[in-house]
Amino acid sequence: MKITNVEAIVSASALSAPGSRRNYVYVKVETDEGITGWGESTCGPVTVANMVDEMGATLIGKDPVRIEEHWQELYHLYHNVRGGVIQMAAISGIEIALWDIKGKALGVPVYELLGGPMREKIWTYGRFDGDTPELAVEHALQQVSTGLTALKGDPFHHTGIFISAEAEREAIAIVTAVREAVGDDVELLVECHGRLSPTPAIRIGNALEELRPYVYEEPVPPQNIDAMAQVAAAVSIPLATGERLYTKWGFVELLEKQVVGLIQPDICHAGGISELKKIAAMAEAYYVGIQPHNPYGPINTMAALQLDACTPNFMIQEGGHHPWFDEVVVGEFPKQIDGYFELPTGPGIGLDMDEVALRANPPVEIHPPEGYVKAARSAWGSKQQTMWS
């Protein structure tokens, strides 16, 4: 079997938020035996599609099942761009598509090629986001009514990394209200998106301790591991990070310093299925769990589920079912049932994409949310009222 074509398809799909759009980058790999593999390289900018096409051209005529060999060749193809999100998202999407081909050729799900399943269902979570405690509670109760037993939310509405006293009180009030509303049997994951500096991150973490969060995600920006270590040493809640780290090498220092209890590599960014399997094995040696990051398209979810099924230190999976998935997926996308995904049973990653539907939704122009623009301008500005004591 030989690869005959590698192509990126950029498609815009509606998100759950009214009027919100995002561009998704899917990877289609075709073979001379008629088997087509699908991957995903969504990372924000559509320029990643050019990288997919350029890298993919080097694989034409090659055997698609030699996945590790192709990964190494693509990773070392460009010396000065190695390890960045554009390169790694492109490699990830191609690699996932190659696993899809291999699984389809052998007639088995990918997890059967990675040691076989060790669980029959995959624990997942919903959201409790809201601008006020009342709205967050309303959102949380709606999610719990569907059977979900874990919820994640970002209660921080300030800009920059220096939080005001008012924003700090609001964040703690939101998490407190949600905990009181859903009770102690629902796990709460508190997400910060790196919008705190170490001092307030420690103070807020200690204030949240009695609410027993499952994890405290990216309380400080992930680039400075020593700053995150300060928080880890002073807060009893397990920390999580990893969605902005790429390849096994990006996780070495984080794991060696034993800063986190949970890592969150993105299967469409960090290197694909094989690379996440390696990262998870590294984390296992440090008694660290894994929760693949996944706010993107259906292939991201399906590829992650393949990993989750056969990974000893898997803990919980991000991502659910969006109504628009049904418009672009061939077959039925697995639903969340009582807080779990059932294992995919189809060969490969478990689904195909409707190419006609994808091409019917051309990419749209994306503008950054106003809040992010303000954050970039004011992160170090004098208008921020900060709490240092």
Tab-separated table of N, CA and C in Angstrom, residues 225-338:
chain	number	residue	atom	x	y	z
A	225	ILE	N	8.207	27.285	34.536
A	225	ILE	CA	7.899	26.130	35.383
A	225	ILE	C	8.253	26.397	36.834
A	226	ASP	N	9.287	27.192	37.085
A	226	ASP	CA	9.639	27.504	38.465
A	226	ASP	C	8.539	28.315	39.141
A	227	ALA	N	7.890	29.209	38.395
A	227	ALA	CA	6.775	29.966	38.966
A	227	ALA	C	5.623	29.037	39.307
A	228	MET	N	5.358	28.071	38.440
A	228	MET	CA	4.302	27.107	38.727
A	228	MET	C	4.682	26.235	39.927
A	229	ALA	N	5.975	25.946	40.048
A	229	ALA	CA	6.433	25.155	41.193
A	229	ALA	C	6.199	25.895	42.505
A	230	GLN	N	6.309	27.223	42.486
A	230	GLN	CA	6.001	28.009	43.691
A	230	GLN	C	4.558	27.764	44.128
A	231	VAL	N	3.668	27.755	43.167
A	231	VAL	CA	2.255	27.539	43.478
A	231	VAL	C	2.040	26.116	43.984
A	232	ALA	N	2.646	25.152	43.317
A	232	ALA	CA	2.485	23.753	43.710
A	232	ALA	C	2.946	23.507	45.138
A	233	ALA	N	4.018	24.198	45.541
A	233	ALA	CA	4.561	23.998	46.885
A	233	ALA	C	3.677	24.592	47.972
A	234	ALA	N	2.838	25.568	47.582
A	234	ALA	CA	2.057	26.293	48.587
A	234	ALA	C	0.579	25.948	48.575
A	235	VAL	N	0.130	25.174	47.586
A	235	VAL	CA	-1.291	24.859	47.428
A	235	VAL	C	-1.468	23.350	47.459
A	236	SER	N	-2.501	22.874	48.140
A	236	SER	CA	-2.695	21.431	48.261
A	236	SER	C	-3.502	20.840	47.116
A	237	ILE	N	-4.084	21.670	46.246
A	237	ILE	CA	-4.846	21.180	45.107
A	237	ILE	C	-3.874	20.738	44.014
A	238	PRO	N	-4.071	19.578	43.386
A	238	PRO	CA	-3.190	19.181	42.284
A	238	PRO	C	-3.240	20.198	41.149
A	239	LEU	N	-2.090	20.533	40.592
A	239	LEU	CA	-2.030	21.441	39.455
A	239	LEU	C	-2.082	20.641	38.160
A	240	ALA	N	-2.518	21.324	37.095
A	240	ALA	CA	-2.559	20.724	35.763
A	240	ALA	C	-2.051	21.734	34.750
A	241	THR	N	-1.386	21.245	33.720
A	241	THR	CA	-0.970	22.073	32.597
A	241	THR	C	-0.565	21.151	31.460
A	242	GLY	N	-0.270	21.718	30.298
A	242	GLY	CA	0.243	20.904	29.208
A	242	GLY	C	-0.362	21.161	27.850
A	243	GLU	N	-1.468	21.915	27.776
A	243	GLU	CA	-2.091	22.124	26.468
A	243	GLU	C	-1.233	22.969	25.548
A	244	ARG	N	-0.251	23.707	26.110
A	244	ARG	CA	0.625	24.541	25.296
A	244	ARG	C	2.057	24.016	25.270
A	245	LEU	N	2.201	22.725	25.549
A	245	LEU	CA	3.506	22.068	25.465
A	245	LEU	C	3.467	21.047	24.337
A	246	TYR	N	4.605	20.842	23.662
A	246	TYR	CA	4.632	20.003	22.480
A	246	TYR	C	5.754	18.978	22.569
A	247	THR	N	5.482	17.777	22.174
A	247	THR	CA	6.403	16.640	22.119
A	247	THR	C	6.829	16.197	23.516
A	248	LYS	N	7.442	15.048	23.567
A	248	LYS	CA	7.938	14.491	24.825
A	248	LYS	C	8.954	15.422	25.486
A	249	TRP	N	9.736	16.121	24.662
A	249	TRP	CA	10.776	16.993	25.216
A	249	TRP	C	10.184	18.188	25.952
A	250	GLY	N	9.007	18.617	25.551
A	250	GLY	CA	8.370	19.739	26.223
A	250	GLY	C	7.873	19.425	27.619
A	251	PHE	N	7.794	18.135	27.975
A	251	PHE	CA	7.267	17.734	29.282
A	251	PHE	C	8.342	17.274	30.256
A	252	VAL	N	9.583	17.216	29.800
A	252	VAL	CA	10.647	16.655	30.637
A	252	VAL	C	10.817	17.431	31.940
A	253	GLU	N	11.060	18.740	31.839
A	253	GLU	CA	11.327	19.535	33.039
A	253	GLU	C	10.120	19.564	33.962
A	254	LEU	N	8.934	19.690	33.386
A	254	LEU	CA	7.704	19.721	34.180
A	254	LEU	C	7.568	18.464	35.031
A	255	LEU	N	7.855	17.318	34.436
A	255	LEU	CA	7.733	16.054	35.158
A	255	LEU	C	8.894	15.846	36.137
A	256	GLU	N	10.100	16.185	35.708
A	256	GLU	CA	11.254	15.985	36.592
A	256	GLU	C	11.140	16.798	37.871
A	257	LYS	N	10.564	18.007	37.770
A	257	LYS	CA	10.396	18.851	38.951
A	257	LYS	C	9.147	18.504	39.743
A	258	GLN	N	8.370	17.548	39.251
A	258	GLN	CA	7.184	17.053	39.951
A	258	GLN	C	6.257	18.195	40.372
A	259	VAL	N	5.917	19.026	39.384
A	259	VAL	CA	5.122	20.224	39.636
A	259	VAL	C	3.630	19.950	39.585
A	260	VAL	N	3.203	19.017	38.739
A	260	VAL	CA	1.778	18.835	38.482
A	260	VAL	C	1.312	17.430	38.827
A	261	GLY	N	-0.011	17.305	39.018
A	261	GLY	CA	-0.613	15.998	39.217
A	261	GLY	C	-1.289	15.480	37.973
A	262	LEU	N	-1.450	16.370	36.989
A	262	LEU	CA	-2.170	16.012	35.769
A	262	LEU	C	-1.575	16.789	34.600
A	263	ILE	N	-1.314	16.108	33.486
A	263	ILE	CA	-0.861	16.798	32.281
A	263	ILE	C	-1.949	16.736	31.224
A	264	GLN	N	-1.958	17.756	30.321
A	264	GLN	CA	-3.039	17.895	29.355
A	264	GLN	C	-2.517	18.153	27.937
A	265	PRO	N	-1.691	17.270	27.406
A	265	PRO	CA	-1.230	17.473	26.030
A	265	PRO	C	-2.387	17.337	25.051
A	266	ASP	N	-2.333	18.097	23.972
A	266	ASP	CA	-3.361	18.035	22.935
A	266	ASP	C	-2.902	17.071	21.851
A	267	ILE	N	-3.699	16.076	21.542
A	267	ILE	CA	-3.294	15.043	20.595
A	267	ILE	C	-3.119	15.597	19.191
A	268	CYS	N	-3.751	16.746	18.892
A	268	CYS	CA	-3.612	17.394	17.582
A	268	CYS	C	-2.498	18.428	17.551
A	269	HIS	N	-1.817	18.635	18.678
A	269	HIS	CA	-0.734	19.621	18.743
A	269	HIS	C	0.592	19.013	19.177
A	270	ALA	N	0.557	18.092	20.107
A	270	ALA	CA	1.781	17.639	20.771
A	270	ALA	C	2.530	16.566	20.006
A	271	GLY	N	1.958	16.059	18.906
A	271	GLY	CA	2.683	15.074	18.119
A	271	GLY	C	1.864	13.904	17.633
A	272	GLY	N	0.580	13.842	18.031
A	272	GLY	CA	-0.262	12.762	17.559
A	272	GLY	C	-0.373	11.622	18.554
A	273	ILE	N	-0.926	10.514	18.097
A	273	ILE	CA	-1.249	9.388	18.972
A	273	ILE	C	0.005	8.755	19.560
A	274	SER	N	0.991	8.449	18.740
A	274	SER	CA	2.208	7.806	19.248
A	274	SER	C	2.932	8.686	20.254
A	275	GLU	N	3.020	9.978	19.950
A	275	GLU	CA	3.758	10.877	20.835
A	275	GLU	C	3.047	11.041	22.170
A	276	LEU	N	1.712	11.105	22.160
A	276	LEU	CA	0.992	11.199	23.430
A	276	LEU	C	1.122	9.919	24.242
A	277	LYS	N	1.200	8.786	23.564
A	277	LYS	CA	1.422	7.524	24.275
A	277	LYS	C	2.775	7.563	24.992
A	278	LYS	N	3.785	8.133	24.345
A	278	LYS	CA	5.105	8.256	24.967
A	278	LYS	C	5.077	9.247	26.126
A	279	ILE	N	4.420	10.380	25.923
A	279	ILE	CA	4.316	11.390	26.979
A	279	ILE	C	3.598	10.808	28.190
A	280	ALA	N	2.530	10.056	27.946
A	280	ALA	CA	1.786	9.435	29.043
A	280	ALA	C	2.651	8.447	29.805
A	281	ALA	N	3.487	7.701	29.089
A	281	ALA	CA	4.379	6.748	29.762
A	281	ALA	C	5.401	7.471	30.627
A	282	MET	N	5.923	8.597	30.136
A	282	MET	CA	6.828	9.409	30.946
A	282	MET	C	6.124	9.869	32.216
A	283	ALA	N	4.888	10.344	32.071
A	283	ALA	CA	4.133	10.843	33.223
A	283	ALA	C	3.839	9.731	34.216
A	284	GLU	N	3.571	8.546	33.711
A	284	GLU	CA	3.275	7.406	34.584
A	284	GLU	C	4.427	7.142	35.547
A	285	ALA	N	5.662	7.317	35.066
A	285	ALA	CA	6.826	7.082	35.909
A	285	ALA	C	6.917	8.066	37.067
A	286	TYR	N	6.254	9.227	36.923
A	286	TYR	CA	6.242	10.241	37.983
A	286	TYR	C	4.902	10.281	38.716
A	287	TYR	N	4.067	9.259	38.502
A	287	TYR	CA	2.746	9.161	39.147
A	287	TYR	C	1.856	10.352	38.790
A	288	VAL	N	1.936	10.777	37.554
A	288	VAL	CA	1.149	11.898	37.050
A	288	VAL	C	0.107	11.365	36.075
A	289	GLY	N	-1.131	11.842	36.203
A	289	GLY	CA	-2.204	11.412	35.320
A	289	GLY	C	-2.219	12.214	34.025
A	290	ILE	N	-3.043	11.750	33.070
A	290	ILE	CA	-3.149	12.429	31.788
A	290	ILE	C	-4.613	12.677	31.448
A	291	GLN	N	-4.870	13.871	30.908
A	291	GLN	CA	-6.194	14.265	30.420
A	291	GLN	C	-5.973	15.003	29.106
A	292	PRO	N	-6.141	14.330	27.965
A	292	PRO	CA	-5.885	15.010	26.693
A	292	PRO	C	-6.743	16.256	26.508
A	293	HIS	N	-6.084	17.342	26.147
A	293	HIS	CA	-6.763	18.612	25.864
A	293	HIS	C	-7.558	18.467	24.569
A	294	ASN	N	-8.747	19.085	24.499
A	294	ASN	CA	-9.573	18.875	23.318
A	294	ASN	C	-10.757	19.837	23.258
A	295	PRO	N	-10.547	21.055	22.733
A	295	PRO	CA	-11.678	21.946	22.495
A	295	PRO	C	-12.005	22.066	21.006
A	296	TYR	N	-11.535	21.122	20.190
A	296	TYR	CA	-11.589	21.293	18.741
A	296	TYR	C	-12.616	20.370	18.098
A	297	GLY	N	-12.267	19.744	16.982
A	297	GLY	CA	-13.233	19.020	16.185
A	297	GLY	C	-13.385	17.562	16.556
A	298	PRO	N	-14.236	16.839	15.810
A	298	PRO	CA	-14.557	15.452	16.154
A	298	PRO	C	-13.382	14.497	16.058
A	299	ILE	N	-12.432	14.763	15.157
A	299	ILE	CA	-11.289	13.854	15.052
A	299	ILE	C	-10.398	13.970	16.275
A	300	ASN	N	-10.263	15.183	16.823
A	300	ASN	CA	-9.496	15.361	18.052
A	300	ASN	C	-10.050	14.437	19.142
A	301	THR	N	-11.375	14.450	19.296
A	301	THR	CA	-12.001	13.607	20.312
A	301	THR	C	-11.764	12.133	20.037
A	302	MET	N	-12.006	11.700	18.800
A	302	MET	CA	-11.900	10.283	18.483
A	302	MET	C	-10.472	9.773	18.640
A	303	ALA	N	-9.497	10.573	18.235
A	303	ALA	CA	-8.107	10.160	18.401
A	303	ALA	C	-7.749	10.054	19.879
A	304	ALA	N	-8.237	11.025	20.675
A	304	ALA	CA	-7.962	10.997	22.110
A	304	ALA	C	-8.587	9.783	22.772
A	305	LEU	N	-9.796	9.410	22.360
A	305	LEU	CA	-10.454	8.245	22.952
A	305	LEU	C	-9.656	6.969	22.694
A	306	GLN	N	-9.003	6.891	21.531
A	306	GLN	CA	-8.167	5.725	21.251
A	306	GLN	C	-7.036	5.629	22.270
A	307	LEU	N	-6.435	6.770	22.593
A	307	LEU	CA	-5.362	6.802	23.581
A	307	LEU	C	-5.887	6.496	24.980
A	308	ASP	N	-7.013	7.132	25.331
A	308	ASP	CA	-7.585	6.963	26.667
A	308	ASP	C	-7.859	5.494	26.979
A	309	ALA	N	-8.316	4.761	25.974
A	309	ALA	CA	-8.734	3.380	26.189
A	309	ALA	C	-7.601	2.495	26.682
A	310	CYS	N	-6.358	2.802	26.278
A	310	CYS	CA	-5.256	1.878	26.544
A	310	CYS	C	-4.139	2.489	27.377
A	311	THR	N	-4.414	3.607	28.045
A	311	THR	CA	-3.379	4.311	28.803
A	311	THR	C	-3.598	4.133	30.301
A	312	PRO	N	-2.644	3.539	31.027
A	312	PRO	CA	-2.851	3.231	32.454
A	312	PRO	C	-3.165	4.450	33.310
A	313	ASN	N	-2.491	5.575	33.059
A	313	ASN	CA	-2.657	6.748	33.918
A	313	ASN	C	-3.632	7.763	33.343
A	314	PHE	N	-4.506	7.329	32.426
A	314	PHE	CA	-5.587	8.200	31.972
A	314	PHE	C	-6.510	8.511	33.142
A	315	MET	N	-6.970	9.786	33.220
A	315	MET	CA	-7.855	10.180	34.312
A	315	MET	C	-9.212	10.646	33.816
A	316	ILE	N	-9.249	11.627	32.924
A	316	ILE	CA	-10.523	12.162	32.458
A	316	ILE	C	-10.298	12.833	31.112
A	317	GLN	N	-11.338	12.860	30.265
A	317	GLN	CA	-11.212	13.372	28.908
A	317	GLN	C	-12.003	14.662	28.728
A	318	GLU	N	-11.349	15.662	28.126
A	318	GLU	CA	-12.050	16.884	27.749
A	318	GLU	C	-12.756	16.672	26.418
A	319	GLY	N	-13.908	17.304	26.265
A	319	GLY	CA	-14.575	17.294	24.968
A	319	GLY	C	-15.876	16.546	24.988
A	320	GLY	N	-16.843	17.076	24.299
A	320	GLY	CA	-18.146	16.442	24.233
A	320	GLY	C	-18.661	16.388	22.812
A	321	HIS	N	-19.956	16.320	22.694
A	321	HIS	CA	-20.612	16.230	21.399
A	321	HIS	C	-21.251	17.577	21.080
A	322	HIS	N	-20.826	18.203	19.980
A	322	HIS	CA	-21.443	19.433	19.510
A	322	HIS	C	-22.403	19.096	18.374
A	323	PRO	N	-23.560	19.735	18.322
A	323	PRO	CA	-24.539	19.389	17.284
A	323	PRO	C	-23.985	19.435	15.873
A	324	TRP	N	-23.050	20.373	15.605
A	324	TRP	CA	-22.530	20.475	14.245
A	324	TRP	C	-21.656	19.293	13.857
A	325	PHE	N	-21.178	18.515	14.851
A	325	PHE	CA	-20.416	17.317	14.518
A	325	PHE	C	-21.223	16.405	13.585
A	326	ASP	N	-22.529	16.295	13.861
A	326	ASP	CA	-23.366	15.383	13.083
A	326	ASP	C	-23.471	15.804	11.626
A	327	GLU	N	-23.178	17.071	11.336
A	327	GLU	CA	-23.264	17.571	9.963
A	327	GLU	C	-22.032	17.226	9.139
A	328	VAL	N	-20.931	16.923	9.790
A	328	VAL	CA	-19.680	16.699	9.048
A	328	VAL	C	-19.111	15.297	9.232
A	329	VAL	N	-19.685	14.511	10.121
A	329	VAL	CA	-19.198	13.161	10.392
A	329	VAL	C	-20.034	12.148	9.626
A	330	VAL	N	-19.369	11.175	9.032
A	330	VAL	CA	-20.059	10.059	8.388
A	330	VAL	C	-20.287	8.988	9.445
A	331	GLY	N	-21.545	8.670	9.697
A	331	GLY	CA	-21.872	7.750	10.771
A	331	GLY	C	-22.260	8.516	12.015
A	332	GLU	N	-22.251	7.854	13.155
A	332	GLU	CA	-22.699	8.466	14.401
A	332	GLU	C	-21.527	8.749	15.323
A	333	PHE	N	-21.418	10.002	15.719
A	333	PHE	CA	-20.390	10.377	16.687
A	333	PHE	C	-20.829	9.902	18.072
A	334	PRO	N	-19.938	9.315	18.861
A	334	PRO	CA	-20.345	8.791	20.171
A	334	PRO	C	-20.837	9.898	21.095
A	335	LYS	N	-21.887	9.622	21.821
A	335	LYS	CA	-22.476	10.584	22.749
A	335	LYS	C	-21.944	10.350	24.157
A	336	GLN	N	-22.048	11.379	24.979
A	336	GLN	CA	-21.760	11.219	26.399
A	336	GLN	C	-22.996	10.627	27.073
A	337	ILE	N	-22.805	9.517	27.767
A	337	ILE	CA	-23.903	8.864	28.476
A	337	ILE	C	-23.521	8.753	29.943
A	338	ASP	N	-24.272	9.460	30.798
A	338	ASP	CA	-24.025	9.451	32.245
A	338	ASP	C	-22.571	9.784	32.564
